């Protein structure tokens, strides 16, 4: 359970202030503060949804942003760290669910699609890195930024597809590509650590290489084990309300073990979901967010993503931010559009898919971390590059759901009007 | 609009149309991906045709004009293989079956197109409920008079085709108890059922004129009869079959019809009469409800027979015609299916083994696509 630290960090003078004042809220019990934030988030999301048909998660993130140091300073970013296990659980549940939606056989049946997936990721990373380097970023920092930027946010994409109830070719490809580029980002960051370690003495390079292989193989095996475990345990609770409980319990365990053994929870949970689907087929019923408990955590997750948003230094680094955002869009457009016809996609759908992939993700960096801070996860990375990456992520996290919804509704026309 | 002349076509030639389900490989519910599949199949090889149907989760395929079983089944296998390849490219499944076991009609989307939108406007929710899947078989006739004679002579055999092809026991997730629940959806349409008893093309033209003058119909397409004349093709079209779970069964049903038509035309075992229709809806109901175990009443002798026995007797009667038409493989497949049971029983088998309906849909898709 998270340790309440919000109150401890609040100024003593504010402790006696009434709850309805800003100072009072800042000094409030952390559980109460988060509960109030959730209440506000639900109302704001609903108002925005009814007024402008904005995805509800925009309202959740916006509420988080309002409470963040960016605006009202109700909650400090560091105060969130104790909540991280719960947030990780929400992300884990969605990654597991995403894994159950993936059918790897599709990549064999449609090799042009497989090529398109890999090309989209690599081209995104490459173009972002090249143009950041052209703007003056050190090569190593540009490479790290490119690797982080190549992934799309799985949680945003999944949340939008759930809410829009979209079904169709673009939706299926979107989910597949999101899973693949998330894995490529995780693997890419591990590989980069090796490459960056080549300046170090030989022993450290070997250690880094072994460590990367251990992470990949270990995460895969862990996911495989939990997929098998779910298959074995499910018959005991099939048809009872305990099924989502079992799934959540296994997701927590897998996620915690992955973190404890310094593996990749992202990879482990995706593999667990895919294994469970392959093993159990029709016996596996996965509710969106793994049920109502997962839905609550989801709101919390998007509030926290909102709290982490930052626009610090935007006016000095905006060209860098623009390069990241534009290059991601261009690279997606080239990779998907170039192979659209060969892989069986229409031009309009290709445009829709490229746009739907724009929400950015911080998961590749943060999911394996102990805290919400980026800097400790990317040591030695050039400051302005890191900040540009953070600001680009902020913009494409906050507006990402709108692009994805717009694409699925108007370009792909895969949302159900009923 | 006057009824068009009946185009002459070579007697007993065949054309088969199959309405097919597109299903997601994730949850095996219907997938609205007809446009995607049509795009992928745009450059298909072969003389067959593939086109959209009323909702976005359906497609319809049509063979070229065929004369005998071997070439018909070869063409159906070729189109099945090409369709299956296209479907795998898109990560969807294609399945036979008269209904999807658990799709929800309100979630279906009308395929963009002028006629589909006209039907949707006219029939409202019935149009979406019409997400059912049938096999239509065209049989060539030399003129309108002969076509109408054959149409009414065939009415006695309509229950055979319903029972043999029945593959729609489930609707909206529930076992309806019917072997072919699909035809209940068709019955909801005001111009469904049987064609009026007219044996001359001119007389039929007068009926058509009266109907168009009421404004109720605009073309022959507005009639949803079990068997209807198709003057532009020079055929009669049998429309009562559920789409079978395999193309081999579809070909066998078409050739069984071809054999009966030849037998009727050459031996004229009876003259069709209006009174044949006294038992028509009863027999039709029995076939839909109980499949091959249903009991039908012979409109001439008034005797009751179990459908399975009646089909066996008919197969014996048409055997020499099957030989002449090189359709013995087809009649053998029909004979075997009488003992193995129809596709409705096959689908129920999955559920009876405790498997969810999605497992039955997946198995049906794998069977249609010949993946097993």
Short mmCIF file of C-alpha atoms in Angstrom, two decimals, chain A residues 104-293:
data_model
loop_
_atom_site.label_atom_id
_atom_site.label_comp_id
_atom_site.label_asym_id
_atom_site.label_seq_id
_atom_site.Cartn_x
_atom_site.Cartn_y
_atom_site.Cartn_z
CA UNK A 104 0.79 -13.12 -33.53
CA UNK A 105 -0.27 -15.45 -36.36
CA UNK A 106 -1.52 -12.35 -38.24
CA UNK A 107 2.10 -11.24 -38.75
CA UNK A 108 2.84 -14.51 -40.55
CA UNK A 109 -0.38 -14.38 -42.59
CA UNK A 110 0.38 -10.81 -43.66
CA UNK A 111 4.17 -10.27 -43.88
CA UNK A 112 3.65 -6.78 -45.36
CA UNK A 113 1.87 -5.84 -42.16
CA UNK A 114 4.77 -7.23 -40.11
CA UNK A 115 7.16 -5.15 -42.19
CA UNK A 116 4.93 -2.10 -41.79
CA UNK A 117 4.90 -2.52 -37.99
CA UNK A 118 8.68 -2.77 -37.73
CA UNK A 119 9.25 0.00 -40.28
CA UNK A 120 6.88 2.34 -38.47
CA UNK A 121 8.77 1.90 -35.21
CA UNK A 122 12.25 2.10 -36.68
CA UNK A 123 11.48 5.05 -38.95
CA UNK A 124 9.91 6.99 -36.06
CA UNK A 125 12.96 6.40 -33.88
CA UNK A 126 15.37 7.16 -36.71
CA UNK A 127 13.75 10.37 -37.95
CA UNK A 128 13.30 11.76 -34.42
CA UNK A 129 16.91 10.94 -33.55
CA UNK A 130 18.32 12.33 -36.81
CA UNK A 131 16.47 15.62 -36.62
CA UNK A 132 17.23 16.12 -32.92
CA UNK A 133 20.90 15.53 -33.70
CA UNK A 134 20.59 18.04 -36.55
CA UNK A 135 19.23 20.55 -34.04
CA UNK A 136 22.29 20.00 -31.88
CA UNK A 137 21.43 17.17 -29.53
CA UNK A 138 24.29 14.79 -28.71
CA UNK A 139 23.98 11.52 -30.67
CA UNK A 140 23.46 9.40 -27.58
CA UNK A 141 20.68 11.65 -26.25
CA UNK A 142 19.05 11.84 -29.68
CA UNK A 143 19.11 8.06 -29.93
CA UNK A 144 17.51 7.67 -26.50
CA UNK A 145 14.85 10.26 -27.34
CA UNK A 146 14.14 8.55 -30.66
CA UNK A 147 13.74 5.20 -28.94
CA UNK A 148 11.33 6.56 -26.35
CA UNK A 149 9.42 8.52 -28.99
CA UNK A 150 8.87 5.54 -31.26
CA UNK A 151 6.33 4.00 -28.91
CA UNK A 152 2.65 4.88 -28.81
CA UNK A 153 0.79 4.96 -25.52
CA UNK A 154 -0.95 1.57 -25.13
CA UNK A 155 -3.12 2.82 -22.27
CA UNK A 156 -4.46 5.81 -24.20
CA UNK A 157 -5.12 3.76 -27.32
CA UNK A 158 -6.85 0.98 -25.41
CA UNK A 159 -8.94 3.43 -23.38
CA UNK A 160 -10.10 5.25 -26.53
CA UNK A 161 -10.94 2.06 -28.42
CA UNK A 162 -12.95 0.87 -25.40
CA UNK A 163 -14.87 4.10 -25.10
CA UNK A 164 -15.50 4.45 -28.84
CA UNK A 165 -16.37 0.74 -29.09
CA UNK A 166 -14.47 0.67 -32.34
CA UNK A 167 -14.22 -2.50 -34.40
CA UNK A 168 -12.46 -2.91 -37.70
CA UNK A 169 -9.23 -3.18 -39.60
CA UNK A 170 -7.67 0.07 -38.33
CA UNK A 171 -8.55 -0.75 -34.72
CA UNK A 172 -7.01 -4.22 -34.98
CA UNK A 173 -3.84 -2.91 -36.63
CA UNK A 174 -3.62 -0.07 -34.14
CA UNK A 175 -3.64 -2.45 -31.18
CA UNK A 176 -1.06 -4.71 -32.84
CA UNK A 177 1.25 -1.84 -33.74
CA UNK A 178 0.99 -0.32 -30.29
CA UNK A 179 2.04 -3.60 -28.70
CA UNK A 180 4.90 -4.08 -31.15
CA UNK A 181 6.29 -0.58 -30.89
CA UNK A 182 6.10 -0.70 -27.09
CA UNK A 183 8.19 -3.88 -27.12
CA UNK A 184 10.64 -2.39 -29.64
CA UNK A 185 11.02 0.67 -27.42
CA UNK A 186 11.80 -1.45 -24.36
CA UNK A 187 14.26 -3.61 -26.30
CA UNK A 188 15.70 -0.50 -27.96
CA UNK A 189 16.42 1.15 -24.63
CA UNK A 190 18.17 -1.98 -23.42
CA UNK A 191 20.24 -2.15 -26.61
CA UNK A 192 21.12 1.52 -26.30
CA UNK A 193 22.49 0.93 -22.85
CA UNK A 194 24.80 -1.64 -24.38
CA UNK A 195 25.83 0.65 -27.19
CA UNK A 196 26.37 3.56 -24.83
CA UNK A 197 28.44 1.24 -22.63
CA UNK A 198 30.91 0.55 -25.47
CA UNK A 199 32.93 3.53 -24.28
CA UNK A 200 33.21 1.75 -20.97
CA UNK A 201 35.72 -1.00 -20.20
CA UNK A 202 35.08 -4.43 -21.81
CA UNK A 203 33.79 -6.08 -18.67
CA UNK A 204 30.99 -3.57 -18.33
CA UNK A 205 29.94 -4.09 -21.96
CA UNK A 206 29.65 -7.83 -21.41
CA UNK A 207 27.73 -7.21 -18.20
CA UNK A 208 25.36 -4.85 -20.02
CA UNK A 209 24.83 -7.37 -22.82
CA UNK A 210 24.11 -10.18 -20.39
CA UNK A 211 21.80 -7.92 -18.45
CA UNK A 212 19.81 -7.00 -21.57
CA UNK A 213 19.45 -10.63 -22.62
CA UNK A 214 18.45 -11.55 -19.09
CA UNK A 215 15.75 -8.89 -19.09
CA UNK A 216 14.32 -9.98 -22.43
CA UNK A 217 14.42 -13.71 -21.83
CA UNK A 218 13.36 -13.35 -18.21
CA UNK A 219 10.39 -11.12 -19.04
CA UNK A 220 9.31 -13.51 -21.77
CA UNK A 221 9.55 -16.55 -19.50
CA UNK A 222 7.77 -14.74 -16.67
CA UNK A 223 4.91 -13.80 -19.01
CA UNK A 224 4.77 -17.34 -20.33
CA UNK A 225 4.61 -18.74 -16.78
CA UNK A 226 1.77 -16.42 -15.77
CA UNK A 227 -0.16 -17.17 -18.96
CA UNK A 228 0.10 -20.87 -18.14
CA UNK A 229 -0.81 -20.20 -14.50
CA UNK A 230 -3.99 -18.39 -15.53
CA UNK A 231 -4.88 -21.29 -17.82
CA UNK A 232 -4.43 -23.77 -14.96
CA UNK A 233 -6.23 -21.74 -12.30
CA UNK A 234 -9.15 -20.49 -14.38
CA UNK A 235 -11.21 -23.70 -14.30
CA UNK A 236 -11.46 -23.30 -10.50
CA UNK A 237 -13.30 -19.98 -10.74
CA UNK A 238 -14.87 -20.12 -14.21
CA UNK A 239 -18.33 -18.59 -14.32
CA UNK A 240 -17.92 -16.95 -10.92
CA UNK A 241 -17.32 -13.27 -10.07
CA UNK A 242 -13.86 -14.30 -8.89
CA UNK A 243 -12.51 -14.47 -12.46
CA UNK A 244 -11.46 -10.79 -12.68
CA UNK A 245 -10.03 -11.09 -9.16
CA UNK A 246 -7.85 -13.98 -10.27
CA UNK A 247 -6.69 -12.06 -13.33
CA UNK A 248 -5.90 -8.93 -11.29
CA UNK A 249 -4.05 -10.99 -8.67
CA UNK A 250 -1.91 -12.60 -11.35
CA UNK A 251 -1.26 -9.24 -13.04
CA UNK A 252 -0.11 -7.73 -9.74
CA UNK A 253 2.11 -10.70 -8.98
CA UNK A 254 3.66 -10.75 -12.45
CA UNK A 255 4.17 -7.00 -12.41
CA UNK A 256 5.75 -6.97 -8.94
CA UNK A 257 8.01 -9.92 -9.69
CA UNK A 258 9.13 -8.28 -12.93
CA UNK A 259 10.05 -5.10 -11.06
CA UNK A 260 11.70 -7.01 -8.21
CA UNK A 261 13.81 -9.07 -10.62
CA UNK A 262 14.55 -5.94 -12.71
CA UNK A 263 12.77 -7.41 -15.73
CA UNK A 264 10.37 -5.57 -18.04
CA UNK A 265 6.79 -5.63 -16.69
CA UNK A 266 5.56 -4.35 -20.05
CA UNK A 267 6.97 -7.29 -21.96
CA UNK A 268 6.01 -9.79 -19.27
CA UNK A 269 2.36 -8.71 -19.16
CA UNK A 270 1.98 -8.55 -22.93
CA UNK A 271 3.41 -12.07 -23.20
CA UNK A 272 1.19 -13.24 -20.32
CA UNK A 273 -1.89 -11.93 -22.14
CA UNK A 274 -0.86 -13.50 -25.45
CA UNK A 275 -0.05 -16.83 -23.78
CA UNK A 276 -3.34 -16.88 -21.90
CA UNK A 277 -5.27 -16.19 -25.11
CA UNK A 278 -3.39 -18.84 -27.06
CA UNK A 279 -3.82 -21.44 -24.28
CA UNK A 280 -7.38 -20.69 -23.26
CA UNK A 281 -8.90 -19.43 -26.48
CA UNK A 282 -12.64 -19.09 -25.88
CA UNK A 283 -12.29 -19.94 -22.18
CA UNK A 284 -10.62 -16.57 -21.54
CA UNK A 285 -13.09 -13.79 -20.86
CA UNK A 286 -11.35 -10.46 -20.26
CA UNK A 287 -13.49 -7.53 -19.23
CA UNK A 288 -12.32 -4.05 -20.25
CA UNK A 289 -9.79 -2.86 -17.61
CA UNK A 290 -10.28 -6.29 -15.97
CA UNK A 291 -13.58 -5.15 -14.46
CA UNK A 292 -14.82 -2.25 -12.38
CA UNK A 293 -11.85 -2.25 -10.00
#
